[in-house]
Amino acid sequence: MNICFLMYPWEEIDPENDTSLSLIHECVKRKHGVALCSPVNLTIRNSVTNAFCTVINKMDKVSSNLKTFYKQASLRDEMLPLAGFDVIFMRANPPLDPIMLNFLDSVKDDVFIVNSLQGIREANNKLYTAAFGDSHSNIIPVTHVSKNKNYLVQQVNESKADKMILKPLNGFGGSGVILIERSAMSNIKSLLDFYVTNPDGSSNYVILQEYIEGADQGDVRILILNGEPIGAMRRIPGSDDHRSNVSAGGSIAKHHLTKEEKALCKQIGPKLVKDGLYFVGIDVIGGKLVEVNVMSPGGITYMNKVYKTKIQCKVIDFVESKVLDKLQAFDRRSRLRSEVENA
């Protein structure tokens, strides 16, 4: 199997905690061909979509240690046609680059893409959770999304909540997330001026969300593969920060899914699969779905350390099975076409 990881550059990898590296490492261990490509390195040559790739050379012996593997990996640069890969694994960080998806549209019928382009288009931002809000409003917190500052101020004034969360629609990694307490609501207009209005006069959408009790104790990151949870961890905020993202200074702890969280996963799993979102990370607080991360969900290395497991094995097992299904379906169609042609 040949797999291309569409992600950030090799030199930007954190060799100790990087989920993408753990997936790459597992592929190399299984003797799969592995290449990396950043979105900016997509190109078209003679009407064929190519990529300037960093290819990992075959290794006789692959260290079981991620940091050692990262140091020992031998790399080379090559321009390669994307349709020649069996799998494209999307690991690019948000925000979504729509041009990247336009390039990939030309190969989506030839290559198994994790996650599907249409699914990523629909779910890459924080609005996707609203898809679960109509008939299942019990699993998402009360949420408002707008760039109309007067409307948002009205929602703050009408809310009975003592605390609210304000964050940019296109943020990631906990960036820009602030907690507003009722005693400080008088500052909401100036905060909205900062978040909504840009110096050039353009404006941004923001999310205003009612605070979920217990959020000060952290959130739960759940990794979901093909609609089923495969790992979870509790993320605990640092002493001087309300955000629980590890990138924002939070810490991690073991977490066993509650009955409520299992029911939530069962409820949203079928839609994720239907939308081609095979490998995602969801953030849950108090049994409420807060975010769905579909571009480069992390957490594998942390969960592996806490639980002494190898979640990446399950992910690559699934990818291999999907490629095998695709190849078998192609072979079957070829045989049937031959029968018809030779009749």
XYZ file of C-alpha atoms in Angstrom:
343
model
C 0.000 0.000 0.000
C 1.225 3.499 -0.813
C -0.058 6.304 1.363
C 0.383 10.065 1.170
C -0.051 12.122 4.319
C -1.268 15.584 3.373
C -0.031 17.556 6.355
C 2.428 20.082 7.772
C 6.146 19.769 6.870
C 8.310 17.003 8.345
C 10.477 19.500 10.235
C 7.431 20.848 12.097
C 6.586 17.441 13.594
C 6.789 17.060 17.361
C 8.564 13.674 17.462
C 7.382 12.888 20.969
C 3.690 13.736 20.855
C 2.644 13.917 17.206
C -0.372 11.806 16.194
C 0.534 12.078 12.505
C 4.004 10.697 13.219
C 2.541 7.741 15.107
C 0.379 6.911 12.069
C 3.333 7.331 9.689
C 5.486 5.158 11.944
C 2.901 2.367 11.909
C 2.708 2.475 8.102
C 6.498 2.308 7.735
C 6.648 -0.607 10.195
C 4.183 -2.460 7.951
C 6.422 -1.824 4.920
C 3.951 0.498 3.231
C 5.273 3.242 0.992
C 4.898 6.597 2.766
C 5.141 10.145 1.453
C 4.313 13.524 2.975
C 3.027 16.573 1.199
C 1.986 20.012 2.420
C -1.056 21.687 0.798
C 1.169 24.406 -0.690
C 3.059 21.732 -2.639
C 0.136 20.508 -4.714
C 0.546 21.145 -8.415
C -0.763 20.135 -11.847
C 1.571 18.777 -14.489
C 0.266 17.925 -17.955
C -3.311 18.029 -16.610
C -2.445 15.512 -13.873
C -2.589 16.428 -10.175
C 0.846 15.954 -8.607
C 2.538 16.848 -5.376
C 6.085 17.757 -4.435
C 6.462 15.025 -1.822
C 8.867 14.151 0.941
C 9.248 10.390 0.597
C 10.435 8.183 3.467
C 12.991 5.728 2.148
C 12.543 2.049 2.919
C 14.069 1.056 6.243
C 15.533 -2.374 7.008
C 14.940 -1.884 10.718
C 12.324 0.439 12.176
C 12.793 1.595 15.762
C 9.786 1.164 18.040
C 10.561 4.563 19.592
C 8.943 7.511 17.830
C 11.745 9.984 18.551
C 14.399 7.534 17.355
C 12.383 6.717 14.241
C 12.044 10.419 13.474
C 15.806 10.950 13.779
C 16.722 7.861 11.744
C 14.259 8.342 8.894
C 15.943 8.954 5.552
C 14.047 11.272 3.217
C 14.065 12.228 -0.433
C 12.067 14.738 -2.485
C 10.036 13.697 -5.529
C 7.133 14.973 -7.604
C 4.509 12.209 -7.596
C 1.000 11.846 -9.093
C -1.606 11.696 -6.328
C -3.748 9.189 -8.239
C -0.873 6.723 -7.915
C -1.387 6.432 -4.162
C -3.811 4.008 -2.546
C -4.599 6.395 0.304
C -4.440 10.111 0.997
C -4.569 10.721 4.744
C -5.637 14.285 5.513
C -3.650 15.668 8.446
C -3.410 19.369 7.530
C -4.078 21.739 10.409
C -7.102 24.070 10.330
C -8.208 26.431 8.973
C -9.340 24.597 5.871
C -7.682 25.522 2.578
C -10.448 25.242 -0.064
C -7.898 25.275 -2.898
C -6.367 22.101 -1.450
C -9.730 20.355 -1.721
C -10.144 21.603 -5.300
C -6.883 19.877 -6.232
C -8.004 16.650 -4.540
C -11.379 16.631 -6.297
C -9.576 15.364 -9.400
C -8.387 12.173 -7.647
C -11.183 11.437 -5.186
C -12.551 8.592 -7.349
C -9.126 6.948 -7.669
C -7.829 7.151 -4.110
C -9.309 6.397 -0.689
C -9.209 9.739 1.144
C -9.408 9.991 4.940
C -11.563 11.974 5.540
C -13.789 12.421 2.505
C -13.585 15.794 0.796
C -17.310 16.445 1.043
C -17.309 15.477 4.706
C -14.439 17.838 5.443
C -16.142 20.644 3.538
C -19.245 20.221 5.674
C -17.614 19.558 9.016
C -14.288 21.397 9.130
C -15.657 24.264 11.207
C -17.515 24.433 14.479
C -20.902 24.810 12.764
C -21.049 21.070 12.069
C -22.233 20.295 15.592
C -25.426 22.198 14.768
C -26.309 19.261 12.507
C -27.004 17.314 15.679
C -29.038 20.091 17.252
C -32.488 19.860 15.690
C -33.763 16.521 16.882
C -30.936 15.890 19.330
C -30.641 19.260 21.054
C -29.973 17.483 24.328
C -26.417 16.642 23.234
C -25.159 20.122 22.330
C -24.980 23.223 24.545
C -27.069 26.307 23.742
C -25.106 27.939 20.930
C -25.311 31.169 18.932
C -23.200 31.906 15.838
C -23.222 35.328 14.230
C -21.191 38.371 13.225
C -24.097 40.685 14.164
C -22.834 42.296 17.348
C -26.225 43.681 18.402
C -27.774 40.221 18.122
C -24.990 38.655 20.164
C -25.303 41.303 22.881
C -29.043 40.590 22.972
C -28.365 36.874 23.482
C -25.995 37.656 26.336
C -28.571 39.892 28.008
C -31.351 37.313 27.601
C -29.291 34.374 28.796
C -29.790 33.189 32.352
C -26.344 31.575 32.410
C -23.771 32.914 34.861
C -20.965 32.172 32.422
C -20.595 32.006 28.644
C -17.862 30.959 26.226
C -16.838 33.210 23.340
C -14.595 31.900 20.548
C -13.827 32.536 16.880
C -15.544 30.262 14.387
C -12.304 29.416 12.591
C -10.097 28.929 15.656
C -8.344 25.689 16.593
C -6.175 24.313 19.372
C -8.026 26.431 21.923
C -6.891 29.691 20.318
C -9.097 32.678 21.074
C -11.391 30.885 23.525
C -12.386 33.084 26.459
C -14.680 32.659 29.426
C -17.082 35.510 30.210
C -18.622 35.691 33.663
C -21.861 37.502 34.420
C -19.988 40.105 36.478
C -17.908 40.966 33.405
C -20.684 40.946 30.824
C -20.435 44.735 30.608
C -17.272 44.193 28.560
C -19.070 42.141 25.919
C -19.358 44.996 23.410
C -15.634 45.728 23.406
C -14.865 42.005 23.190
C -17.155 41.640 20.201
C -15.543 44.670 18.559
C -12.205 42.871 18.881
C -13.409 39.439 17.740
C -15.857 40.426 15.000
C -14.392 43.526 13.346
C -11.047 43.447 11.520
C -8.882 46.539 10.954
C -9.668 46.415 7.227
C -13.402 46.645 7.901
C -14.188 42.973 7.225
C -15.844 40.871 9.902
C -15.586 37.418 11.445
C -18.164 34.983 12.738
C -17.957 34.157 16.420
C -19.524 31.480 18.578
C -21.295 32.379 21.804
C -22.025 29.310 23.864
C -23.577 28.791 27.263
C -21.030 27.524 29.748
C -21.399 23.871 30.682
C -21.094 23.143 34.379
C -17.980 21.121 35.074
C -16.019 22.664 32.198
C -13.559 24.082 34.722
C -12.545 20.477 35.408
C -11.683 19.919 31.739
C -13.178 18.186 28.748
C -13.040 14.713 27.225
C -11.399 14.071 23.853
C -12.822 10.954 22.184
C -11.316 9.501 19.027
C -13.889 7.883 16.752
C -12.992 5.442 13.977
C -15.653 4.388 11.477
C -18.388 5.579 13.835
C -17.049 3.803 16.942
C -15.016 5.235 19.857
C -11.486 3.795 19.985
C -9.921 5.921 22.707
C -10.569 8.723 25.158
C -8.745 10.973 27.575
C -9.649 13.729 29.973
C -7.945 17.055 29.307
C -7.475 19.145 32.416
C -6.921 22.925 32.244
C -3.719 24.410 33.613
C -3.797 26.332 36.855
C -3.828 29.691 35.066
C -5.898 28.877 31.960
C -9.521 27.765 31.513
C -8.722 25.934 28.258
C -8.013 22.212 28.475
C -6.213 21.814 25.130
C -2.805 20.231 25.666
C -1.394 22.825 23.238
C -2.664 25.510 25.641
C -0.937 24.012 28.670
C -3.539 21.469 29.750
C -2.676 18.031 31.102
C -4.200 14.612 30.476
C -5.631 11.810 32.565
C -7.305 8.460 32.051
C -10.975 8.507 31.243
C -13.459 5.684 30.854
C -16.484 6.609 28.783
C -19.644 7.155 30.787
C -22.987 5.696 29.789
C -23.973 9.173 28.610
C -20.858 9.543 26.449
C -21.300 6.087 24.915
C -24.878 7.004 23.996
C -23.643 10.254 22.425
C -21.098 8.369 20.270
C -23.762 5.888 19.204
C -26.050 8.777 18.279
C -23.606 10.680 16.089
C -21.569 7.745 14.732
C -23.867 6.846 11.800
C -23.879 10.429 10.476
C -20.097 10.654 10.693
C -19.746 7.472 8.612
C -22.422 8.632 6.174
C -20.482 11.862 5.666
C -17.235 9.949 5.079
C -15.743 11.182 8.346
C -13.989 7.972 9.303
C -11.381 9.292 11.734
C -12.450 12.199 13.925
C -11.925 13.598 17.386
C -14.866 14.922 19.365
C -14.703 17.142 22.428
C -17.288 16.501 25.124
C -18.093 18.360 28.338
C -20.696 17.084 30.772
C -22.087 14.732 28.140
C -22.525 17.615 25.659
C -20.891 17.631 22.222
C -18.783 20.779 21.931
C -16.665 20.238 18.806
C -16.015 17.736 16.011
C -12.421 17.765 14.757
C -12.114 16.288 11.260
C -8.896 17.640 9.741
C -6.081 16.438 11.996
C -7.547 15.075 15.242
C -4.844 14.434 17.799
C -4.507 12.504 21.003
C -3.156 9.106 19.943
C 0.268 9.483 21.544
C -1.193 10.754 24.813
C -3.774 7.959 24.973
C -1.120 5.373 24.173
C 0.995 6.594 27.078
C -1.882 6.655 29.537
C -3.430 3.317 28.559
C -0.314 1.472 27.327
C -2.052 0.770 24.015
C -1.423 1.340 20.271
C -4.433 3.129 18.837
C -2.620 3.814 15.562
C -2.763 0.070 14.812
C -6.568 0.168 14.753
C -6.540 3.185 12.443
C -4.152 1.638 9.914
C -5.993 -1.718 10.124
C -9.137 0.141 9.065
C -7.379 1.993 6.242
C -5.916 -1.274 4.934
C -9.350 -2.897 4.960
C -10.895 -0.021 2.989
C -8.140 -0.196 0.359
C -8.566 -3.978 0.097
C -12.331 -3.546 -0.373
C -11.691 -1.001 -3.122
C -9.211 -3.268 -4.906
C -11.482 -6.307 -4.670
C -14.418 -4.312 -6.047
C -12.245 -3.152 -8.965
C -11.086 -6.717 -9.698
C -14.661 -7.981 -9.593
C -15.850 -5.298 -12.023
C -12.937 -6.090 -14.358
C -13.786 -9.805 -14.377
C -17.455 -9.130 -15.051
C -16.620 -6.707 -17.870
C -14.371 -9.340 -19.419
C -17.197 -11.882 -19.298
C -19.510 -9.479 -21.078
C -16.920 -8.525 -23.689
C -16.055 -12.168 -24.383
C -19.661 -13.355 -24.568
